[in-house]
XYZ file of C-alpha atoms in Angstrom:
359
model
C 0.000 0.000 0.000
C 3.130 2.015 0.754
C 4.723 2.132 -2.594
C 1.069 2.492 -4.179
C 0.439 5.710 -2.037
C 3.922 7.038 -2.952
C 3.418 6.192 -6.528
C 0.337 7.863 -6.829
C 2.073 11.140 -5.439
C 5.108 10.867 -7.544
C 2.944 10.663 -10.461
C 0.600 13.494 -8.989
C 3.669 15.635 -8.788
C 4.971 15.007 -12.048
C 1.410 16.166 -13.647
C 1.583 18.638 -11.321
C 4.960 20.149 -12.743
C 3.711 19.970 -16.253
C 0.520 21.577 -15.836
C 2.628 24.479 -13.221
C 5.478 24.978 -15.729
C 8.573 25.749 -13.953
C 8.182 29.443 -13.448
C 4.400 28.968 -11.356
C 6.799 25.898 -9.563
C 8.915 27.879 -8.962
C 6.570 30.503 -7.258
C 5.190 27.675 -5.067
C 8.816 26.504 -4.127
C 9.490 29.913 -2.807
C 6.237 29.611 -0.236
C 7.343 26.502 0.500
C 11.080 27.033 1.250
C 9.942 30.266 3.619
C 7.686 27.893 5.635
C 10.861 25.822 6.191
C 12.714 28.428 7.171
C 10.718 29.316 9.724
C 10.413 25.911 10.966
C 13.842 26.065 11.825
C 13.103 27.984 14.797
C 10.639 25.517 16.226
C 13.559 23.172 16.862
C 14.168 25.137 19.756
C 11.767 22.589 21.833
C 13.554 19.412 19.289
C 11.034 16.279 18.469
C 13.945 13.756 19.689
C 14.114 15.428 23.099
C 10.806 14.867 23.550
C 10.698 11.049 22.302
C 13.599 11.010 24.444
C 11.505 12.488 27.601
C 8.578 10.849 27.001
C 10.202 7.286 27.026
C 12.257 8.416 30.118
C 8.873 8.975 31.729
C 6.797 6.143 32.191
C 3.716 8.032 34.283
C 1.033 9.374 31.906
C 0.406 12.973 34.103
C 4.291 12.998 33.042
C 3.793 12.768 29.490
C 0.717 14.281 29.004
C 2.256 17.383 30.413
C 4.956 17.285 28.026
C 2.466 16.784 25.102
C 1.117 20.336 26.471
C 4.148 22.209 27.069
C 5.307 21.219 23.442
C 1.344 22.565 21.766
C 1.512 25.498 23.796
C 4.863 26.401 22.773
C 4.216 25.623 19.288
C 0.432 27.027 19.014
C 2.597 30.379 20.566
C 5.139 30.939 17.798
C 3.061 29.292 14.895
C 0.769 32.263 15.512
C 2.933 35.155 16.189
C 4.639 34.051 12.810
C 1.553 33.611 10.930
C 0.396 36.897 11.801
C 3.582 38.519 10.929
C 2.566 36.664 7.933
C -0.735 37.773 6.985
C 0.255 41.238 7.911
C 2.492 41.429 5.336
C 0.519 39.541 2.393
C -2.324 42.098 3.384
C -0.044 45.344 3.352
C 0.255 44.925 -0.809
C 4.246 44.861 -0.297
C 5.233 41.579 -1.746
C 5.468 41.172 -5.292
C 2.815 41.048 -7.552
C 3.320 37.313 -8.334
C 2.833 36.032 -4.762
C -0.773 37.960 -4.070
C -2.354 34.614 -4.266
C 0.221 32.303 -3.413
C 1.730 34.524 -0.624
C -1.586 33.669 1.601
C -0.796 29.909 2.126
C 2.309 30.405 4.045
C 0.167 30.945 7.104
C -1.749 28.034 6.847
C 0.490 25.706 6.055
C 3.280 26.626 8.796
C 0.433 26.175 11.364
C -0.349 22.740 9.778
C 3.103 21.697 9.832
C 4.533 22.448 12.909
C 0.496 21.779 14.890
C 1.147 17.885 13.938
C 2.352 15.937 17.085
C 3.886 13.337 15.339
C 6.758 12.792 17.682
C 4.388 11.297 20.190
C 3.224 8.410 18.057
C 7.063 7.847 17.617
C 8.019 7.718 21.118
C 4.731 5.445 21.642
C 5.718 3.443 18.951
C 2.341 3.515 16.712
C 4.123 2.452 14.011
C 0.889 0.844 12.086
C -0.818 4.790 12.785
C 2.328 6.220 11.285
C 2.418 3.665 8.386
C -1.394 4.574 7.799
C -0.656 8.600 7.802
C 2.536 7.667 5.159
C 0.261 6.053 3.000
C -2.456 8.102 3.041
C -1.010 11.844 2.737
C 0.950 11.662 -0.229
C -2.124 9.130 -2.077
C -4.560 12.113 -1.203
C -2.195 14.784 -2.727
C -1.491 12.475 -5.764
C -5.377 12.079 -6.358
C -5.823 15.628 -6.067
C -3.287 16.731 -8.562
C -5.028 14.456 -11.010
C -8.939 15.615 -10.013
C -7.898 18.823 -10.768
C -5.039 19.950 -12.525
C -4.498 20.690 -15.942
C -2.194 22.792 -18.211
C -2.115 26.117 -17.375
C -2.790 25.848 -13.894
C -1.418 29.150 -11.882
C 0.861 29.710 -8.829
C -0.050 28.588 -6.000
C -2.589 25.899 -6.585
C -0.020 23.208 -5.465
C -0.215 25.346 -2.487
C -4.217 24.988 -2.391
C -4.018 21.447 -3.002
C -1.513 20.334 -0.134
C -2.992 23.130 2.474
C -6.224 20.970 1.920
C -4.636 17.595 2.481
C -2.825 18.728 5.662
C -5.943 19.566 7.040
C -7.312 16.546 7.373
C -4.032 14.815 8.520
C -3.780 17.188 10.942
C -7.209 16.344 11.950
C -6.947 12.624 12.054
C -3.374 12.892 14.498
C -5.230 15.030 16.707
C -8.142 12.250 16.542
C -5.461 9.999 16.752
C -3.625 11.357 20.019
C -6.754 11.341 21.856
C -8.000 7.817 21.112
C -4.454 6.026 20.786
C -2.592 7.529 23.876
C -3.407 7.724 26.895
C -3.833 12.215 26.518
C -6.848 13.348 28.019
C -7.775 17.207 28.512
C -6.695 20.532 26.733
C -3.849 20.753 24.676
C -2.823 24.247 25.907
C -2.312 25.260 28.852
C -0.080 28.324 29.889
C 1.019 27.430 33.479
C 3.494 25.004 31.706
C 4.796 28.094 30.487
C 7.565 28.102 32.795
C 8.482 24.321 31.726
C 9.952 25.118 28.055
C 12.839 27.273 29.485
C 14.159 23.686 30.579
C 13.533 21.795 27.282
C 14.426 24.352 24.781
C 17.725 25.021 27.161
C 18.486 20.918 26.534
C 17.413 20.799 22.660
C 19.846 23.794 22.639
C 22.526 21.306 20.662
C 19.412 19.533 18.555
C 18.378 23.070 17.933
C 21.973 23.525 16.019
C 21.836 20.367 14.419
C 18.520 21.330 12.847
C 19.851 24.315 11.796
C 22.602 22.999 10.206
C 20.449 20.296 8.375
C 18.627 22.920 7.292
C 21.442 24.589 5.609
C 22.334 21.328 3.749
C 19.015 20.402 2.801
C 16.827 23.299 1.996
C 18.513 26.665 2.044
C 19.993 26.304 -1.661
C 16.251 26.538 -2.712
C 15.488 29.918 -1.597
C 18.945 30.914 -2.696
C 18.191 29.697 -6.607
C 15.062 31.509 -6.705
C 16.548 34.835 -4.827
C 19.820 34.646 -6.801
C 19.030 33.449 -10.018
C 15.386 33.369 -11.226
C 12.451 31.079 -9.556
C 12.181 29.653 -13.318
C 15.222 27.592 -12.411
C 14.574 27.067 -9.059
C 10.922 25.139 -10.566
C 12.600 22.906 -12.123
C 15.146 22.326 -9.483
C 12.050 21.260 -7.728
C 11.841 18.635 -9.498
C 14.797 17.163 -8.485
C 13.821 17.721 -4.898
C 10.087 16.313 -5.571
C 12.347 13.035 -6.797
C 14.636 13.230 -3.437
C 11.486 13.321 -1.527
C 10.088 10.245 -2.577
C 13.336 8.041 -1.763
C 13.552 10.156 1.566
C 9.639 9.208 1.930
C 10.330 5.498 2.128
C 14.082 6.033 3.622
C 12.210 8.422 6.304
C 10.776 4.776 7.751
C 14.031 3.672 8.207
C 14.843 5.881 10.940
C 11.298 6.964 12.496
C 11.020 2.880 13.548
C 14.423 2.456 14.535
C 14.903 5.498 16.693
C 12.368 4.575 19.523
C 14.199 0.565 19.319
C 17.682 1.963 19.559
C 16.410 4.084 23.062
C 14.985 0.462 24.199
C 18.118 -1.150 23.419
C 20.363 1.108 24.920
C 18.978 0.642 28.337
C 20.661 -3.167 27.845
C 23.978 -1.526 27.080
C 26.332 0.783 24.470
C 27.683 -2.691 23.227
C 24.201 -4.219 22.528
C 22.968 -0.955 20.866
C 26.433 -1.025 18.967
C 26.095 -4.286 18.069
C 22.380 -4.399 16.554
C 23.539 -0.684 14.757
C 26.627 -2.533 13.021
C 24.469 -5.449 11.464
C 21.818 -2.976 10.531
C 24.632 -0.686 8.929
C 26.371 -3.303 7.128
C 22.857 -4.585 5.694
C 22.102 -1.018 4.744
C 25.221 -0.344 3.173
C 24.842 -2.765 -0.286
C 21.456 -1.520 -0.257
C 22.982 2.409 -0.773
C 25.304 0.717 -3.323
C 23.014 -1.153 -5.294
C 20.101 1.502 -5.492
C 22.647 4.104 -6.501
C 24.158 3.064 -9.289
C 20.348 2.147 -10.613
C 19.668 5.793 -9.672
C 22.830 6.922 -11.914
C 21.911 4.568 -14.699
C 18.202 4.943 -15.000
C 17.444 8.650 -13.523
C 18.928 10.775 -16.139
C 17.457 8.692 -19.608
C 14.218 8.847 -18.283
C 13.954 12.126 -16.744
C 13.311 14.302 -20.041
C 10.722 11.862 -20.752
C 9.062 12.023 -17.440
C 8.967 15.541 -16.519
C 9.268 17.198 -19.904
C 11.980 18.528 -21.879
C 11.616 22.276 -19.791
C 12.606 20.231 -16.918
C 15.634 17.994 -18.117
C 18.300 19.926 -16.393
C 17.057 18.709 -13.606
C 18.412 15.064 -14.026
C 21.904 15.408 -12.784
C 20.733 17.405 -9.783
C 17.739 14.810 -8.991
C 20.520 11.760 -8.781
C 22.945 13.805 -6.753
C 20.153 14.578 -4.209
C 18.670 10.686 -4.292
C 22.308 9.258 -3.497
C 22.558 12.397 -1.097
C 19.872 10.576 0.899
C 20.792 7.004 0.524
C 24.117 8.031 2.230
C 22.772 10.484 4.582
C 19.768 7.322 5.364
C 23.085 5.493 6.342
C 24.485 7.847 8.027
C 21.761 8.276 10.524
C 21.447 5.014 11.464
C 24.963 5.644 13.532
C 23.693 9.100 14.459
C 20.444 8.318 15.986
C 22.175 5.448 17.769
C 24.299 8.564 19.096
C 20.630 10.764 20.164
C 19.729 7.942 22.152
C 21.680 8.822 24.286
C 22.141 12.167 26.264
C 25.377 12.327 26.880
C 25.930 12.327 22.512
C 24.234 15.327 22.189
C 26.699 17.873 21.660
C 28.794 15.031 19.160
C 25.474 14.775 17.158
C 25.506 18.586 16.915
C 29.365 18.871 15.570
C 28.521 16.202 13.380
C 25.866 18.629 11.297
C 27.954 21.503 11.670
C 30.841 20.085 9.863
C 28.551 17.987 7.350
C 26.919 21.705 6.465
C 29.908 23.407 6.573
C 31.742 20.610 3.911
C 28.129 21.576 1.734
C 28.707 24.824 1.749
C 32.258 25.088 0.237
């Protein structure tokens, strides 16, 4: 059901790039990579802290009070952002080619960041999890096909995906409340005075997300500032591509990160251990499914995509072996997050690896 879901949205986003044209992409990418910037900042209060504190505390008054401090402090700074937001998407000042797609950042940063997925990781829900990676990328496939077609203007990928997170937003809330053992409000502001302590210890996951931000999305927002947001739609093409391997990679490490926190309570060397064989198993997959990526990707990309987008093919197979490695890589490095003491090593770790992308 997995690869049908993920199918059905790589083929959605392909129609959807032909009927956008790279230019109206291109638009849409910049919306996109501004909600990612700001998303940065919500790593100040870091998901793997929080799987990390909620498995460290067994009592559910314990860990529903986390689930609030984390909403609150989110609901907080989604909003004062999304204002700031609307404020200026209402004041006329942007350009005339984001009036309409300008209004979805708000939306969709409050979507984003509102989803309290880290809880069904740390409670292991893998089969909810497995449901919710099936079924958002199927809905935004179908979608693209309902109602695209060529000519379609800036911003309606926007529309499209807005809609979708909606109701998957929707269902995790459903979810949290039915599934866990969360009962009562999600806000409440006398844990206020609790995020001091958590966002002072995600203060090294904090840098870390910072610097995977740099690697992984900042050169969007640079193409389309520096160059022209015609090149940075069909750059997004590539990244739509890298997306889908990271989409079934991303499973990889959401199911293994809550096992590695179980297994290091039996020891560094049994952790160690079970990371090696997982590595070394891992390891002629990245081999094998990159060459196929060099071989196949760029003779079928033209084809796929259209000839506007065929640049793109070079860039699309760096980025998919990118992720194979980096999939590799984190198997070691959540191994590392597991355990407190790490977190400052994990932290150097993304510093260097953005500072090496950089150059």
């Amino acid at each position: 059901a997995r690869v049908l879901a993920l199918g059905m949205a790589a083929a959605g986003s392909v129609w959807a790039a032909r009927c956008l044209g790279p230019k109206n992409l291109g638009l849409s990418g910049m919306v996109y990579s501004l909600v990612a910037q700001t998303a940065v900042v919500f790593n100040l209060m870091h998901p793997s802290l929080l799987v990390r504190e909620y498995k460290k505390n067994a009592g559910a008054r314990r860990r529903n009070r986390l689930i609030r401090v984390d909403t609150t402090f989110t609901f907080l700074l989604a909003s004062f952002f999304a204002l700031v937001g609307i404020g200026l998407q209402a004041s006329g000042q942007l350009p005339r080619d984001y009036h309409f797609a300008g209004w979805f950042f708000a939306p969709l940063l409050i979507l984003v960041t509102l989803q309290p997925t880290w809880v069904f990781q740390a409670a292991e829900y893998q089969h909810f999890q497995s449901l919710i990676a099936v079924l958002q990328p199927f809905l935004v496939g179908l979608l693209y096909f309902c109602f695209f077609k060529p000519g379609m203007s800036a911003g309606a990928d926007l529309a499209v995906n807005t809609t979708v997170l909606l109701v998957v937003t929707a269902l995790y809330w459903t979810a949290l409340y039915r599934l866990t053992p969360f009962k009562g409000l999600p806000f409440h502001w006398g844990d206020i005075r609790l995020m001091g302590g958590l966002m002072y210890q995600s203060r090294w996951f904090f840098v870390s997300g910072l610097c995977f931000y740099v690697y992984t999305v900042l050169e969007q927002p640079l193409l389309g500032w520096m160059y022209s947001v015609e090149e940075l739609g069909k750059y997004r093409t590539a990244v739509q591509v890298m997306t889908a391997a990271t989409s079934l990679l991303g499973v990889t490490t959401t199911l293994l990160f809550p096992r590695f926190l179980e297994w290091r309570k039996k020891g560094e060397e049994f952790l160690w251990a079970r990371q090696v064989k997982i590595g070394i198993l891992f390891s002629v997959f990245t081999v094998l499914a990159a060459a196929g990526t060099w071989a196949i990707l760029p003779r079928i990309y033209p084809w796929v995509f259209g000839p506007r987008f065929a640049e793109a093919a070079v860039p699309a197979a760096i980025l998919v072996t990118s992720r194979l490695l980096a999939a590799l890589g984190a198997i070691f490095l959540f191994g590392l997050r597991a355990d407190q003491r790490y977190d400052k090593h994990t932290s150097l770790y993304f510093i260097a690896v953005a500072f090496l992308s950089d150059r």
